[in-house]
Short mmCIF file of C-alpha atoms in Angstrom, two decimals:
data_model
loop_
_atom_site.label_atom_id
_atom_site.label_comp_id
_atom_site.label_asym_id
_atom_site.label_seq_id
_atom_site.Cartn_x
_atom_site.Cartn_y
_atom_site.Cartn_z
CA UNK A 10 113.01 82.95 213.08
CA UNK A 11 112.63 80.23 215.68
CA UNK A 12 114.58 77.25 214.27
CA UNK A 13 112.09 74.79 215.76
CA UNK A 14 109.22 76.30 213.77
CA UNK A 15 108.34 75.25 210.25
CA UNK A 16 108.78 77.63 207.35
CA UNK A 17 105.71 78.75 205.50
CA UNK A 18 105.29 80.39 202.14
CA UNK A 19 104.80 83.64 204.06
CA UNK A 20 108.21 83.29 205.72
CA UNK A 21 109.95 82.36 202.47
CA UNK A 22 108.39 85.37 200.73
CA UNK A 23 109.58 87.64 203.56
CA UNK A 24 113.08 86.24 203.12
CA UNK A 25 112.96 86.84 199.35
CA UNK A 26 111.85 90.44 199.95
CA UNK A 27 114.53 90.98 202.62
CA UNK A 28 117.14 89.82 200.13
CA UNK A 29 115.58 92.13 197.54
CA UNK A 30 115.52 89.35 194.99
CA UNK A 31 113.04 88.67 192.22
CA UNK A 32 111.10 85.43 192.26
CA UNK A 33 113.44 84.06 189.60
CA UNK A 34 116.63 85.10 191.37
CA UNK A 35 115.45 83.68 194.70
CA UNK A 36 114.52 80.39 193.02
CA UNK A 37 117.95 80.22 191.42
CA UNK A 38 119.68 80.95 194.72
CA UNK A 39 117.78 78.14 196.44
CA UNK A 40 117.98 75.75 193.50
CA UNK A 41 114.21 75.37 193.18
CA UNK A 42 111.79 76.08 190.36
CA UNK A 43 110.54 79.63 189.87
CA UNK A 44 107.02 78.22 190.09
CA UNK A 45 107.76 76.91 193.59
CA UNK A 46 108.68 80.39 194.82
CA UNK A 47 105.65 81.88 193.07
CA UNK A 48 103.45 79.29 194.81
CA UNK A 49 104.78 80.40 198.20
CA UNK A 50 103.63 83.94 197.46
CA UNK A 51 100.24 82.75 196.24
CA UNK A 52 99.73 80.32 199.14
CA UNK A 53 101.34 81.88 202.23
CA UNK A 54 100.27 79.04 204.52
CA UNK A 55 101.97 76.41 202.33
CA UNK A 56 104.74 74.52 204.11
CA UNK A 57 107.79 73.84 201.92
CA UNK A 58 109.29 70.34 201.79
CA UNK A 59 111.74 69.43 204.54
CA UNK A 60 114.77 69.69 202.25
CA UNK A 61 113.74 73.17 201.15
CA UNK A 62 113.20 74.20 204.75
CA UNK A 63 116.79 73.13 205.47
CA UNK A 64 118.00 75.27 202.54
CA UNK A 65 116.03 78.25 203.87
CA UNK A 66 117.55 77.71 207.34
CA UNK A 67 121.03 77.62 205.82
CA UNK A 68 120.38 80.78 203.81
CA UNK A 69 119.21 82.67 206.90
CA UNK A 70 122.33 81.56 208.81
CA UNK A 71 124.49 83.14 206.09
CA UNK A 72 122.71 86.50 206.04
CA UNK A 73 124.51 89.67 207.07
CA UNK A 74 122.91 91.20 210.16
CA UNK A 75 121.32 94.03 208.17
CA UNK A 76 119.48 91.60 205.88
CA UNK A 77 118.56 89.33 208.79
CA UNK A 78 117.03 92.32 210.62
CA UNK A 79 115.11 93.28 207.52
CA UNK A 80 113.84 89.67 207.20
CA UNK A 81 112.77 89.55 210.84
CA UNK A 82 110.91 92.84 210.44
CA UNK A 83 109.14 91.69 207.28
CA UNK A 84 108.29 88.29 208.73
CA UNK A 85 106.98 89.89 211.92
CA UNK A 86 104.78 92.31 209.98
CA UNK A 87 103.28 89.51 207.93
CA UNK A 88 102.55 87.16 210.84
CA UNK A 89 102.93 88.92 214.20
CA UNK A 90 101.03 86.28 216.18
CA UNK A 91 103.61 83.55 215.44
CA UNK A 92 107.00 85.20 215.18
CA UNK A 93 108.96 85.43 218.36
CA UNK A 94 106.65 83.08 220.19
CA UNK A 95 107.93 79.74 218.92
CA UNK A 96 104.54 78.61 217.69
CA UNK A 97 104.22 76.27 214.73
#
């Protein structure tokens, strides 16, 4: 994911799926409410708060390459027009 681009609910959901976590487990890992993660799935164009975006950035930085590749594949499938092109 281009670090200059904002996260969306779509991206966060792709990350959750790449990690193979439930909504509850992903919320716990990020330290946010389960409802927040559920809202990202329900509203894929939603932009998380800046602090949450930083947490998502940090989580991606810590991913093993296999999970990062899975995330990039899922994110690219969900939004091919934006990923890899640096568009916001």
